[in-house]
PDB file of C-alpha atoms (C1' of nucleotides) in Angstrom:
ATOM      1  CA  UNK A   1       0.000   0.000   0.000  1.00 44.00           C
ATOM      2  CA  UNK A   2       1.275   3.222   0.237  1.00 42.00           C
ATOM      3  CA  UNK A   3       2.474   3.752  -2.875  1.00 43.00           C
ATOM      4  CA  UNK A   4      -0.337   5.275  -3.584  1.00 44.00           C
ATOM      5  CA  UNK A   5      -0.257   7.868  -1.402  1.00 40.00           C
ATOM      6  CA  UNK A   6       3.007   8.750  -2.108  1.00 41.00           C
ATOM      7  CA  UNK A   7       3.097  10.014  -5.678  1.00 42.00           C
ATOM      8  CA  UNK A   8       5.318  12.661  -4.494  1.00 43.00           C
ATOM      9  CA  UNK A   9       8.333  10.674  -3.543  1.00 46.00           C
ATOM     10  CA  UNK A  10       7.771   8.034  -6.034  1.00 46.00           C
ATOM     11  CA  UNK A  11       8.210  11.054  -8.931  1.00 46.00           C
ATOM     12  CA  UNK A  12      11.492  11.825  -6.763  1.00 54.00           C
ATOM     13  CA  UNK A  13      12.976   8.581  -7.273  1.00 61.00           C
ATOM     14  CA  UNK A  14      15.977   8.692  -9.521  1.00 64.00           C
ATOM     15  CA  UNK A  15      15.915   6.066 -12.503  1.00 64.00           C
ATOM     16  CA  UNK A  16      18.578   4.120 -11.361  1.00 70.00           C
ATOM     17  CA  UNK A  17      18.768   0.269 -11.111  1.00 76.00           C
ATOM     18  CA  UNK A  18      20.684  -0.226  -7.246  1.00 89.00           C
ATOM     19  CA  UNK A  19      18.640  -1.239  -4.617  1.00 93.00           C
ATOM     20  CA  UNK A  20      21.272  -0.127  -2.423  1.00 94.00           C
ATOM     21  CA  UNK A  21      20.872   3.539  -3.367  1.00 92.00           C
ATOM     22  CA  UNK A  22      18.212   5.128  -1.179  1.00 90.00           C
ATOM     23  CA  UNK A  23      15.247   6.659  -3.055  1.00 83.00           C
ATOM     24  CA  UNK A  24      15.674   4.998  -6.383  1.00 90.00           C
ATOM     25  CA  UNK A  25      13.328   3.623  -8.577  1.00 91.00           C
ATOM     26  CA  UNK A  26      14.625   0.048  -7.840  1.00 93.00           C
ATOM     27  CA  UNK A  27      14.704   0.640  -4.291  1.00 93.00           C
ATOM     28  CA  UNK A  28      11.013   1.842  -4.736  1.00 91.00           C
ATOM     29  CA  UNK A  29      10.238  -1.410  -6.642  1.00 93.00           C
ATOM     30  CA  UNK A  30      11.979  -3.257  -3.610  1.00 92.00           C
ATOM     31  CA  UNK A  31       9.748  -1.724  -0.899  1.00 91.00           C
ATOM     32  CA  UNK A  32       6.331  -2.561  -3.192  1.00 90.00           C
ATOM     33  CA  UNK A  33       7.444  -6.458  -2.680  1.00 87.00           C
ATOM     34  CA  UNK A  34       8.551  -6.256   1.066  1.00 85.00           C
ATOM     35  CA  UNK A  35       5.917  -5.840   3.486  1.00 81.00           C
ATOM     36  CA  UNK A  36       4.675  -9.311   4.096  1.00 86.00           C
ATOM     37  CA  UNK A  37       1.541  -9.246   2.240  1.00 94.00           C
ATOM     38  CA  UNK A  38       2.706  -8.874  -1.677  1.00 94.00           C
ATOM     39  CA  UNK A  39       4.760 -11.923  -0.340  1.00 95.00           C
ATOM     40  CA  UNK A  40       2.049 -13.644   0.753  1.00 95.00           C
ATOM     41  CA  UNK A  41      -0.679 -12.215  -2.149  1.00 97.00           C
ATOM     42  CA  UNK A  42       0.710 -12.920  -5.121  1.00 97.00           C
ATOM     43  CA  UNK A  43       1.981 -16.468  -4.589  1.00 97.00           C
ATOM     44  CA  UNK A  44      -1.603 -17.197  -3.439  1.00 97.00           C
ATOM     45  CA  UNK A  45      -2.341 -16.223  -7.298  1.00 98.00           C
ATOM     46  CA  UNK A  46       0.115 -18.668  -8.733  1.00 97.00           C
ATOM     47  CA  UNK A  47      -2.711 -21.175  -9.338  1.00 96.00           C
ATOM     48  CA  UNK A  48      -5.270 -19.295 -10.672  1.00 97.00           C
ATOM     49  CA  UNK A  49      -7.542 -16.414 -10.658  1.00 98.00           C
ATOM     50  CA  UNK A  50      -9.314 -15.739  -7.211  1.00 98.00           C
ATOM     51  CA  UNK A  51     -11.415 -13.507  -5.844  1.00 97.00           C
ATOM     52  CA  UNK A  52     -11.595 -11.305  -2.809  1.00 97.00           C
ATOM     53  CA  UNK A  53     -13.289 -13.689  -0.538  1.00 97.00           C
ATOM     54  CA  UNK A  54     -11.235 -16.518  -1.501  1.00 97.00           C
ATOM     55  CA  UNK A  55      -8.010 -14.393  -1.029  1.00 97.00           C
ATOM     56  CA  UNK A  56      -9.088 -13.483   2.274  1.00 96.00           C
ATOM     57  CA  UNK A  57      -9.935 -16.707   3.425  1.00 95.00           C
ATOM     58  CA  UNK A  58      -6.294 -17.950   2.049  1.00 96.00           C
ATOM     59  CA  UNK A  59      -3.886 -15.752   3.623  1.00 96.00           C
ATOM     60  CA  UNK A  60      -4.669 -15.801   7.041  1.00 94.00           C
ATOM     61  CA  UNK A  61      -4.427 -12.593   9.532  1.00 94.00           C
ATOM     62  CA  UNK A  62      -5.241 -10.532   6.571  1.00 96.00           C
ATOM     63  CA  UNK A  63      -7.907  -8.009   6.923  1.00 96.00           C
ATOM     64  CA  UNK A  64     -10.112  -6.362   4.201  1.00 97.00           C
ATOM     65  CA  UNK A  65      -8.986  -3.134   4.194  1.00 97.00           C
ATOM     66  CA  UNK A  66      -5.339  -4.378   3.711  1.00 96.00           C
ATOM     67  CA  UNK A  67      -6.156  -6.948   1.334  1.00 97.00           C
ATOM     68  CA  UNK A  68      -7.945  -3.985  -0.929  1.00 97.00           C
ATOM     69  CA  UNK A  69      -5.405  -1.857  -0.884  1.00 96.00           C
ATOM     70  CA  UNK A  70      -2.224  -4.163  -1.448  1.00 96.00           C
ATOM     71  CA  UNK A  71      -4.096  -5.494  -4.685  1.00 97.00           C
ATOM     72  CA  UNK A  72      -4.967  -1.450  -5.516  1.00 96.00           C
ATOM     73  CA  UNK A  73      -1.103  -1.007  -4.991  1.00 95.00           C
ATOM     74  CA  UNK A  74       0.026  -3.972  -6.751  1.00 97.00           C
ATOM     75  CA  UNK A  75      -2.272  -3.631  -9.898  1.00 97.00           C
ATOM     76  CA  UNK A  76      -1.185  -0.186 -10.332  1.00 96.00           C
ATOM     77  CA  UNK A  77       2.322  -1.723 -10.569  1.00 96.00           C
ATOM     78  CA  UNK A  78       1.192  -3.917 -13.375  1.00 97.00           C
ATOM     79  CA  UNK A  79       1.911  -6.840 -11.343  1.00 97.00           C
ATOM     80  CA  UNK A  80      -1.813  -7.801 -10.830  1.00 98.00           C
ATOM     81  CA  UNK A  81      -4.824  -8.021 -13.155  1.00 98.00           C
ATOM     82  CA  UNK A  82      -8.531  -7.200 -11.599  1.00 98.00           C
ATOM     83  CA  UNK A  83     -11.356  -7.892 -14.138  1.00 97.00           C
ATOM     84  CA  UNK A  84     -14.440  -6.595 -12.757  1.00 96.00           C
ATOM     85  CA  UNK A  85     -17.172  -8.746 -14.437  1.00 95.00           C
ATOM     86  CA  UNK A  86     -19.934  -6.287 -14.426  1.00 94.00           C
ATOM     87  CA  UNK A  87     -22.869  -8.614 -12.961  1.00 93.00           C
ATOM     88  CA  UNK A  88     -25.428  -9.202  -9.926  1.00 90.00           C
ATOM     89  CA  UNK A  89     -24.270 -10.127  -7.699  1.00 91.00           C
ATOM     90  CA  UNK A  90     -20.641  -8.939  -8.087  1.00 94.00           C
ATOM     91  CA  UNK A  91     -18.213 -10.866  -9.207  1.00 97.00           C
ATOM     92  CA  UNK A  92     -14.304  -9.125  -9.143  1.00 97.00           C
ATOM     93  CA  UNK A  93     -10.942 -11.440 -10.005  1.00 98.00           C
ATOM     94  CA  UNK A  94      -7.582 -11.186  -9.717  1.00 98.00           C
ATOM     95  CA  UNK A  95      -4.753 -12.851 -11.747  1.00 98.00           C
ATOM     96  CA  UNK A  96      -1.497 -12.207 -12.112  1.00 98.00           C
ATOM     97  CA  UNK A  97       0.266 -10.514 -15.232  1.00 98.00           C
ATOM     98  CA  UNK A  98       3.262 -12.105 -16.628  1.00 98.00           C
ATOM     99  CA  UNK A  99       5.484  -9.524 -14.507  1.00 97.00           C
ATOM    100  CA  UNK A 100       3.964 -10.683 -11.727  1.00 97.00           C
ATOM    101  CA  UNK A 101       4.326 -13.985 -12.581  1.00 98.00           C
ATOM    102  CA  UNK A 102       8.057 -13.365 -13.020  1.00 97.00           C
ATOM    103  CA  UNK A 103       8.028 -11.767  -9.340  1.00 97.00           C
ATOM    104  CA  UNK A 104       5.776 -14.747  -7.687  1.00 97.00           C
ATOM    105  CA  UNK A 105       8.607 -16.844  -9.071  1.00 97.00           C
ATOM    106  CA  UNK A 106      11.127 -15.141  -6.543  1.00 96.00           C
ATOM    107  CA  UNK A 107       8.556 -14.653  -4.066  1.00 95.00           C
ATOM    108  CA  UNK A 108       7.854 -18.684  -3.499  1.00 95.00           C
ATOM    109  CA  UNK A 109      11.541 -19.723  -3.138  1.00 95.00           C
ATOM    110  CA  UNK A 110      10.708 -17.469  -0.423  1.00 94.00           C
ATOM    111  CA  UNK A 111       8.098 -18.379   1.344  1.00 93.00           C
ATOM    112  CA  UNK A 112       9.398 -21.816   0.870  1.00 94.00           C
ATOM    113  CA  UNK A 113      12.611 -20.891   2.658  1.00 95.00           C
ATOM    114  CA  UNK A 114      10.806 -19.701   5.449  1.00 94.00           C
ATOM    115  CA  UNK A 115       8.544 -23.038   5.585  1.00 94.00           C
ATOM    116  CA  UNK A 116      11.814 -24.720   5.784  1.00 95.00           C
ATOM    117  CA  UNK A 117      13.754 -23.217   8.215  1.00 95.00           C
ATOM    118  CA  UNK A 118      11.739 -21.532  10.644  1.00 94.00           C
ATOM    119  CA  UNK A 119      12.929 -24.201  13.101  1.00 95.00           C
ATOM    120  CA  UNK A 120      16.043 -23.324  12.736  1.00 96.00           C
ATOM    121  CA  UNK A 121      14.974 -19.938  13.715  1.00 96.00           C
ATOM    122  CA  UNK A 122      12.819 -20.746  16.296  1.00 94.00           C
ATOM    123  CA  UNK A 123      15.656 -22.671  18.294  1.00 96.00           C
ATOM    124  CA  UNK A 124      18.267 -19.696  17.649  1.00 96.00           C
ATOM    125  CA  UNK A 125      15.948 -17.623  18.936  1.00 94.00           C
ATOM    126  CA  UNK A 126      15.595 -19.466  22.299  1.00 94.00           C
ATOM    127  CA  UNK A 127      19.321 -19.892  22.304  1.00 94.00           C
ATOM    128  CA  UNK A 128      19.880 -16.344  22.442  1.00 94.00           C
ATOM    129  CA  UNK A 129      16.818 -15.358  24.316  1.00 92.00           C
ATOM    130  CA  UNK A 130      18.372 -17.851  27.060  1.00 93.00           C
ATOM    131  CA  UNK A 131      21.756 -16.529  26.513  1.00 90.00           C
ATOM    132  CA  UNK A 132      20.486 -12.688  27.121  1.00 87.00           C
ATOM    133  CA  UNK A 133      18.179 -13.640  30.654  1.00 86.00           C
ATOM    134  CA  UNK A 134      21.219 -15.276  32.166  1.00 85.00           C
ATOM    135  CA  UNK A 135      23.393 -12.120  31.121  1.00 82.00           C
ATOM    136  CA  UNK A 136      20.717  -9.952  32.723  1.00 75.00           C
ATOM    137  CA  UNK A 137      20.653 -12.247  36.265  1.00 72.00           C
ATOM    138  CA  UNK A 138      24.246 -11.675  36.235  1.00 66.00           C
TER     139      UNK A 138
ATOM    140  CA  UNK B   1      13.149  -5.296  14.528  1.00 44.00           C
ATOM    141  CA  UNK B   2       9.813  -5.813  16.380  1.00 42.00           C
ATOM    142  CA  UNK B   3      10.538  -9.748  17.189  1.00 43.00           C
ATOM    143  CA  UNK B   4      12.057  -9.276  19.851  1.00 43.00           C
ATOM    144  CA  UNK B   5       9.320  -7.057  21.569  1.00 40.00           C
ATOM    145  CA  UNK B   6       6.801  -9.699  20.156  1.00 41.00           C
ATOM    146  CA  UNK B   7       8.162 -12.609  22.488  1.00 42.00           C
ATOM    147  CA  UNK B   8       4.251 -12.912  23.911  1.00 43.00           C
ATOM    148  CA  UNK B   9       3.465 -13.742  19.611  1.00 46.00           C
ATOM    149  CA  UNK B  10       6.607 -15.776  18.563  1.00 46.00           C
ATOM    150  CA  UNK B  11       5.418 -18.330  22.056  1.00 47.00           C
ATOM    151  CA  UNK B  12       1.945 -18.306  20.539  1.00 54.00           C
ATOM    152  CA  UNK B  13       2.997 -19.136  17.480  1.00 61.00           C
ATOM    153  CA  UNK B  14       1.956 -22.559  16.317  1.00 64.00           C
ATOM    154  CA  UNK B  15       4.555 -24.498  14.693  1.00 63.00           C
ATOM    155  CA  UNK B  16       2.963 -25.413  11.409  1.00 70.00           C
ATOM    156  CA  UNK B  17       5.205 -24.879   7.812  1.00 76.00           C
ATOM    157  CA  UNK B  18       2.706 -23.188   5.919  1.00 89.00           C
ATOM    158  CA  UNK B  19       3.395 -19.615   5.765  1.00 93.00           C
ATOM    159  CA  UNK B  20      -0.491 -19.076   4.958  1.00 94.00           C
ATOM    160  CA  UNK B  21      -1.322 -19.505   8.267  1.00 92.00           C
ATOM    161  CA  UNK B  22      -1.426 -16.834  10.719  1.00 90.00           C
ATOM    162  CA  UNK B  23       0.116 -17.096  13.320  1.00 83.00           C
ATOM    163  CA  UNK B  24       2.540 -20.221  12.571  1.00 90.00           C
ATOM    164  CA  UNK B  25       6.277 -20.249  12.872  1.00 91.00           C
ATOM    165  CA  UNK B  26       6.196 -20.046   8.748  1.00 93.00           C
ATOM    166  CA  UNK B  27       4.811 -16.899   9.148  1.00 92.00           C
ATOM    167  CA  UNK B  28       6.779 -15.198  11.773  1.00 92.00           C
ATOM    168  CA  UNK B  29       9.913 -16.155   9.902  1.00 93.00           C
ATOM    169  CA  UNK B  30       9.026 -14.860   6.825  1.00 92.00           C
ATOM    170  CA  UNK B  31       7.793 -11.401   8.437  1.00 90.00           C
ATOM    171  CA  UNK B  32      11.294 -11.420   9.625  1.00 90.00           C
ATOM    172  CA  UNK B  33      12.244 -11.011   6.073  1.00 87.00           C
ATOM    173  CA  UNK B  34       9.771  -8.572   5.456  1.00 84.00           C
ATOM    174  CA  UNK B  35      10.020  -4.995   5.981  1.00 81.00           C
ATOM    175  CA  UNK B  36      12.725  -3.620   3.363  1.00 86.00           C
ATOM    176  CA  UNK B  37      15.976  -3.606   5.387  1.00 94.00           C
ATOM    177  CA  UNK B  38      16.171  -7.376   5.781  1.00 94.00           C
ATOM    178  CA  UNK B  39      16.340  -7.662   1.811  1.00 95.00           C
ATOM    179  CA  UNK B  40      19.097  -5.222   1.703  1.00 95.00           C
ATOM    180  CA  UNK B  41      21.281  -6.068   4.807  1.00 97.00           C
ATOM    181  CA  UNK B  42      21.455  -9.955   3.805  1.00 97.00           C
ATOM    182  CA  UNK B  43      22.446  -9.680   0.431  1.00 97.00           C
ATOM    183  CA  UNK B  44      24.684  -6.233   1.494  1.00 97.00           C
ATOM    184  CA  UNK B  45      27.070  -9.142   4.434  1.00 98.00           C
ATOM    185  CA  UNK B  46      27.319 -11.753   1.117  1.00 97.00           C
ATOM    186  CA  UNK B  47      31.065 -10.523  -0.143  1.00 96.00           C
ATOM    187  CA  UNK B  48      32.502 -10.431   3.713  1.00 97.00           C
ATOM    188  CA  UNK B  49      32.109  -9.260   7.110  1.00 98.00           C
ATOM    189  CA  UNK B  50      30.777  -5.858   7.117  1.00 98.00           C
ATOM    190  CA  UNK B  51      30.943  -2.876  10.053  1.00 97.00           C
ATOM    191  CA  UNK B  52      28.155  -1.089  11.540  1.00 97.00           C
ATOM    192  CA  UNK B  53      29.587   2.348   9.242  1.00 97.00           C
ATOM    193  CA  UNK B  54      29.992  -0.026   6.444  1.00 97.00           C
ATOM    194  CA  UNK B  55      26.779  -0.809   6.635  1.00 97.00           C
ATOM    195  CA  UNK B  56      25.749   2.684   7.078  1.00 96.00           C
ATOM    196  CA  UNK B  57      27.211   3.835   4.010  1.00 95.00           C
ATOM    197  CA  UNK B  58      26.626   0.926   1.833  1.00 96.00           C
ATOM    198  CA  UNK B  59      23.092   0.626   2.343  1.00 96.00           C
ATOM    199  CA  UNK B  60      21.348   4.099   1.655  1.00 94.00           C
ATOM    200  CA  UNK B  61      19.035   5.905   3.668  1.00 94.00           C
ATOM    201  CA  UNK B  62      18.842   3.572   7.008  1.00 96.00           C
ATOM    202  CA  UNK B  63      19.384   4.918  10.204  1.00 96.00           C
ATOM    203  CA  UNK B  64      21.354   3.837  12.955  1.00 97.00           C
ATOM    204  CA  UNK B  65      19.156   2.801  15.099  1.00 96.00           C
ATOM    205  CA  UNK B  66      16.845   0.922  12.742  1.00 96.00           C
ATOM    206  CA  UNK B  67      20.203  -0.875  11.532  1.00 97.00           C
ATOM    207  CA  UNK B  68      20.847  -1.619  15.248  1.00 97.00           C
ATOM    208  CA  UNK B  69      17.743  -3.003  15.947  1.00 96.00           C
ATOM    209  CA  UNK B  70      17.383  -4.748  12.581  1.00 96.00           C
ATOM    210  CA  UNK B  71      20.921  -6.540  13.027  1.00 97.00           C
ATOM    211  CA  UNK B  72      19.605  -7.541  16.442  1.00 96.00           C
ATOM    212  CA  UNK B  73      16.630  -9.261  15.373  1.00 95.00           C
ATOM    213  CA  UNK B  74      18.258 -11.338  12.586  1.00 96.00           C
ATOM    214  CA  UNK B  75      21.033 -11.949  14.833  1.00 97.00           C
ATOM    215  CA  UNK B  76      18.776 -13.388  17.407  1.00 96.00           C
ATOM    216  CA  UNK B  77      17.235 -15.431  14.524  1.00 96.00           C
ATOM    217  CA  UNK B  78      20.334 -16.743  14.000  1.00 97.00           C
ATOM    218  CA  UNK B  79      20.880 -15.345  10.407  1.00 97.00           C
ATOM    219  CA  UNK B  80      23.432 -12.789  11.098  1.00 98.00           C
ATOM    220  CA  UNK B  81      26.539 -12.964  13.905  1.00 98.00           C
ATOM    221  CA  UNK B  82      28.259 -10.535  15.313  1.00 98.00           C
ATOM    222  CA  UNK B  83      31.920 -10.509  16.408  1.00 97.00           C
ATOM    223  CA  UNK B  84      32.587  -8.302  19.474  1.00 96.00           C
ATOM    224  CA  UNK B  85      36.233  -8.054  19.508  1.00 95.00           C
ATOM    225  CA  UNK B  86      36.733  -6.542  22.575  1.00 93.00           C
ATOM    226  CA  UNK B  87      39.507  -3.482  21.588  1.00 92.00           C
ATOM    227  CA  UNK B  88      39.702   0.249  21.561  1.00 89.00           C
ATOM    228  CA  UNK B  89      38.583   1.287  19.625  1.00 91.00           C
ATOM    229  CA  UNK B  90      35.709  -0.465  19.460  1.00 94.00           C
ATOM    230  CA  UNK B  91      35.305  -2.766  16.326  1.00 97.00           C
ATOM    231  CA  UNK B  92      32.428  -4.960  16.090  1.00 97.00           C
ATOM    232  CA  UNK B  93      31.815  -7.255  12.871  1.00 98.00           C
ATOM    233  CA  UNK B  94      29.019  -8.832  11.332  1.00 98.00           C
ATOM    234  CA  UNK B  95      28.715 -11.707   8.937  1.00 98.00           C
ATOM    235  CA  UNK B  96      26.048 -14.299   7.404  1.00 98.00           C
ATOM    236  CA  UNK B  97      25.568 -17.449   9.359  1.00 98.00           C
ATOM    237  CA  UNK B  98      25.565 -20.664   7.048  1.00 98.00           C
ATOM    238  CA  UNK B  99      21.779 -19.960   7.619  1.00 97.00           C
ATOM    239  CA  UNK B 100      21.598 -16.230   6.936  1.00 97.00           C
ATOM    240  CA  UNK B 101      23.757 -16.914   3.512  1.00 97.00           C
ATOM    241  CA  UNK B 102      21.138 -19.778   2.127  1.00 97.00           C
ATOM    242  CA  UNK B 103      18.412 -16.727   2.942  1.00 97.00           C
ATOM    243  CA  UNK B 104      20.433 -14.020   1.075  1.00 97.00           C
ATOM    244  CA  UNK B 105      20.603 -16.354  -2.062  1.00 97.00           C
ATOM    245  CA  UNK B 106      16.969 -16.005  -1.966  1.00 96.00           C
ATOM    246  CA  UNK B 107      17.240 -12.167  -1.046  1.00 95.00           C
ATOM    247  CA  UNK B 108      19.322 -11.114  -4.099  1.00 95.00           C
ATOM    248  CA  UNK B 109      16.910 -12.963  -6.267  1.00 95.00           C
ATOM    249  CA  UNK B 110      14.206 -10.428  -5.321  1.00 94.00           C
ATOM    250  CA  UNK B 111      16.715  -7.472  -5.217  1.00 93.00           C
ATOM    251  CA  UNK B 112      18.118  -8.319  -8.556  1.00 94.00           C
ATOM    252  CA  UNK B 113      14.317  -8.325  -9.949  1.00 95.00           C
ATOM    253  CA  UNK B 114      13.480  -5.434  -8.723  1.00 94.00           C
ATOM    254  CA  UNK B 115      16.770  -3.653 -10.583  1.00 94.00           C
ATOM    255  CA  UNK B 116      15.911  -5.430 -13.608  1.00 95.00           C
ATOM    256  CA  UNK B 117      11.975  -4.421 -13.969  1.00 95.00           C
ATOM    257  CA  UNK B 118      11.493  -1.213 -11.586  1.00 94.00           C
ATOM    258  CA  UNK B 119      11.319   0.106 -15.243  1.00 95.00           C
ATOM    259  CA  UNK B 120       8.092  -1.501 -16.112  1.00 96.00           C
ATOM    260  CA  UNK B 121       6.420  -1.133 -12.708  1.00 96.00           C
ATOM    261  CA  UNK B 122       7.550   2.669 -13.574  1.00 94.00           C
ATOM    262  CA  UNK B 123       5.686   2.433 -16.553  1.00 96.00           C
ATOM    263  CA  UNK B 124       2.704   0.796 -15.347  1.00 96.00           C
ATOM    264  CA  UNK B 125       2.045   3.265 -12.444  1.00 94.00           C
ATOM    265  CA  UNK B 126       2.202   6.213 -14.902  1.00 94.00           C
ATOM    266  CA  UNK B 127      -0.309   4.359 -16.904  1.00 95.00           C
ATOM    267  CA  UNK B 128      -2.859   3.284 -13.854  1.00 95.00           C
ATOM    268  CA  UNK B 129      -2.415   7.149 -12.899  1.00 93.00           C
ATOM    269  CA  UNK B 130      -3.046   8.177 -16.069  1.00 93.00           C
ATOM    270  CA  UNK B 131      -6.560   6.256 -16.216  1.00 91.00           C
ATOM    271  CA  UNK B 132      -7.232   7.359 -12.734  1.00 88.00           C
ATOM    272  CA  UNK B 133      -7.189  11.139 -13.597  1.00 86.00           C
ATOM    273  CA  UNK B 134      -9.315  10.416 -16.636  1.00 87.00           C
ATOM    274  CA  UNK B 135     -12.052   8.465 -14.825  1.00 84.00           C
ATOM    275  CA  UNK B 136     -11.702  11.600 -12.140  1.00 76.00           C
ATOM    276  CA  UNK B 137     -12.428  14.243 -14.845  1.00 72.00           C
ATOM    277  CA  UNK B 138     -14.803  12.106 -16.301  1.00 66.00           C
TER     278      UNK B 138
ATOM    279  C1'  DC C   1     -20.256  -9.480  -2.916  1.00 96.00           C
ATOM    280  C1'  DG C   2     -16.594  -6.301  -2.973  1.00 96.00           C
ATOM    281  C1'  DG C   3     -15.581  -2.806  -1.443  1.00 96.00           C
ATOM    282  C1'  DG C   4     -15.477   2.749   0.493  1.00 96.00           C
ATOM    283  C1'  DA C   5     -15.425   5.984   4.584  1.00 96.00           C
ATOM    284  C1'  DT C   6     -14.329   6.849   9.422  1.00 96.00           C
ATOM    285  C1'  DC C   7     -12.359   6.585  13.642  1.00 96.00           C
ATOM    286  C1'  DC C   8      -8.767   5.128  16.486  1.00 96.00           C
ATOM    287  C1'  DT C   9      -4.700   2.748  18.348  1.00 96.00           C
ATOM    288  C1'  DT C  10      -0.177   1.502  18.021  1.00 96.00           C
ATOM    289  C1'  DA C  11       4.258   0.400  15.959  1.00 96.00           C
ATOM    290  C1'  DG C  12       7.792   2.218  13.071  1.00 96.00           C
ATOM    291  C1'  DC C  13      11.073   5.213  12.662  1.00 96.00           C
ATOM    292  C1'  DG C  14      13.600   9.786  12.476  1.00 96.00           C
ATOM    293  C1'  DA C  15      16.126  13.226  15.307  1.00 96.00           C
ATOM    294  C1'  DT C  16      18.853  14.221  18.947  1.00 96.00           C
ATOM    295  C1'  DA C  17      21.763  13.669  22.819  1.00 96.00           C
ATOM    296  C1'  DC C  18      24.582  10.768  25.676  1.00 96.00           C
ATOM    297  C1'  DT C  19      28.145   6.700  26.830  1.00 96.00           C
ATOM    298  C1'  DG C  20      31.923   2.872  27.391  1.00 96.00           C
TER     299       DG C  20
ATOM    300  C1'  DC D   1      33.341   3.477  17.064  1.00 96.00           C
ATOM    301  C1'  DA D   2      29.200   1.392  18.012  1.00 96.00           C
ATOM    302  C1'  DG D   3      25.975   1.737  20.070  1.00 96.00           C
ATOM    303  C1'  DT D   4      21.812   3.165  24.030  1.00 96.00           C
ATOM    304  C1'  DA D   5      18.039   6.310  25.589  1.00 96.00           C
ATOM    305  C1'  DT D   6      14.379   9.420  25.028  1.00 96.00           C
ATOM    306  C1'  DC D   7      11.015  12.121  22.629  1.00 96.00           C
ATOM    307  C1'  DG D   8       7.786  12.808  19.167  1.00 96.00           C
ATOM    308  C1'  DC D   9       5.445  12.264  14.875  1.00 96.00           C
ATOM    309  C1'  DT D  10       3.486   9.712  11.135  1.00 96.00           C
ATOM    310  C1'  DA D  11       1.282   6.387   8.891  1.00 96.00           C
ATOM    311  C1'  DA D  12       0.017   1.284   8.906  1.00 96.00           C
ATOM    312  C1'  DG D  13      -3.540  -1.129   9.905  1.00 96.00           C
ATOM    313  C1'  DG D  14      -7.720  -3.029  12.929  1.00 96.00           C
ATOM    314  C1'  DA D  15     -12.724  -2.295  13.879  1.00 96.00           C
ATOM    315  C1'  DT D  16     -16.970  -0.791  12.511  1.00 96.00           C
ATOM    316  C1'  DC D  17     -20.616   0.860   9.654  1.00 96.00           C
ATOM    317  C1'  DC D  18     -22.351   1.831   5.151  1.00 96.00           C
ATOM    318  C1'  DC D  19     -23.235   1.288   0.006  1.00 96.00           C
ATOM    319  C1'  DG D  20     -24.179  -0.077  -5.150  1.00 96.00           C
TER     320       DG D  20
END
DNA sequence: CGGGATCCTTAGCGATACTG
DNA sequence: CAGTATCGCTAAGGATCCCG
């Protein structure tokens, strides 16, 4: 989200292709992806077209509002398609274009990753959490 | 950052592998990658140990303290360590864990798609804009 | 059904000053 | 040099109600 509302610094972005430079148009094309949602979103579309309900029931913790506006943000990027079927009762899809295809690619190595080796997290994590409580007892 | 003033969550999280779910360890470890800094400090420690100025420097427009408290979290997550040798001045290292480094091949992925087609999300933004203002005007 | 409009709370983060 | 501590703002995002 975001983006949206920030037409100002996203015209202020120099052209350049470093992610490492602050306030480029890379970097801005970075911070569209991170936020966990796009992460989360656009994978979900890998196998099809869906729809708001069934995106919301997919990605759990996801409210409405959020969901709305990270597919707002991320078809204005090109990287989502919404086809508004003009009926009664509504009926709105998304897909994903072929850029976001391309992206979705990146995205699920991902998402695997992190389906992989969150236990190796989760025990560094109490390895250090341990470490710090018996620093602070002294 | 946040993690580690989310220890109340990261015990409630369930520890289930599909980053779908709320709530599951799959999740919390990929919202460690989330947020931007993450996907730039990773890939930024793959040619060698790096300082905290190094950092600084290298990686544009992050402040200290949300480089501090970033390097923290992944640290405690057991992606990043840090070297304390223990001189004056002070000189304090940081480098990829075998863990953080399988991550960061992931990482540069995204970073080095984002530097290759920031110019079409460019274009497609102007073009979603441009639609926008006409539908505004009517 | 797929949102928009509001209100409201909090976390994220910058700025600044201080320290071993 | 590499942080920590504090203040203060802003904007992300939840909850709720409404609408075509």
């Amino acid at each position: 989200m975001s983006t949206s509302l920030r037409s100002e610094a996203a015209r202020a972005a120099t052209p350049v292709g470093n992610v490492f430079d602050a306030n480029c148009s890379a970097r801005h094309a970075l911070e569209l992806i991170s936020g966990k949602w796009a992460m989360l979103i656009l994978p979900a579309l890998r196998e099809g077209p869906m729809r708001n309900a069934g995106l919301l029931r997919k990605i759990g913790g996801i409210s409405q509002k959020v969901l709305t506006e990270t597919l707002r943000d991320l078809e204005r990027n090109g990287l989502v398609i919404r086809e508004d079927r003009r009926t009664m009762p509504l009926h709105v899809e998304y897909r994903l274009s072929a850029l976001g295809r391309s992206l979705s690619d990146a995205l699920v190595v991902l998402d695997r990753w992190a389906e992989q080796h969150f236990p190796a997290l989760d025990a560094a994590r109490e390895r250090y959490d341990a470490l710090i409580r018996r620093a602070r007892v002294e």
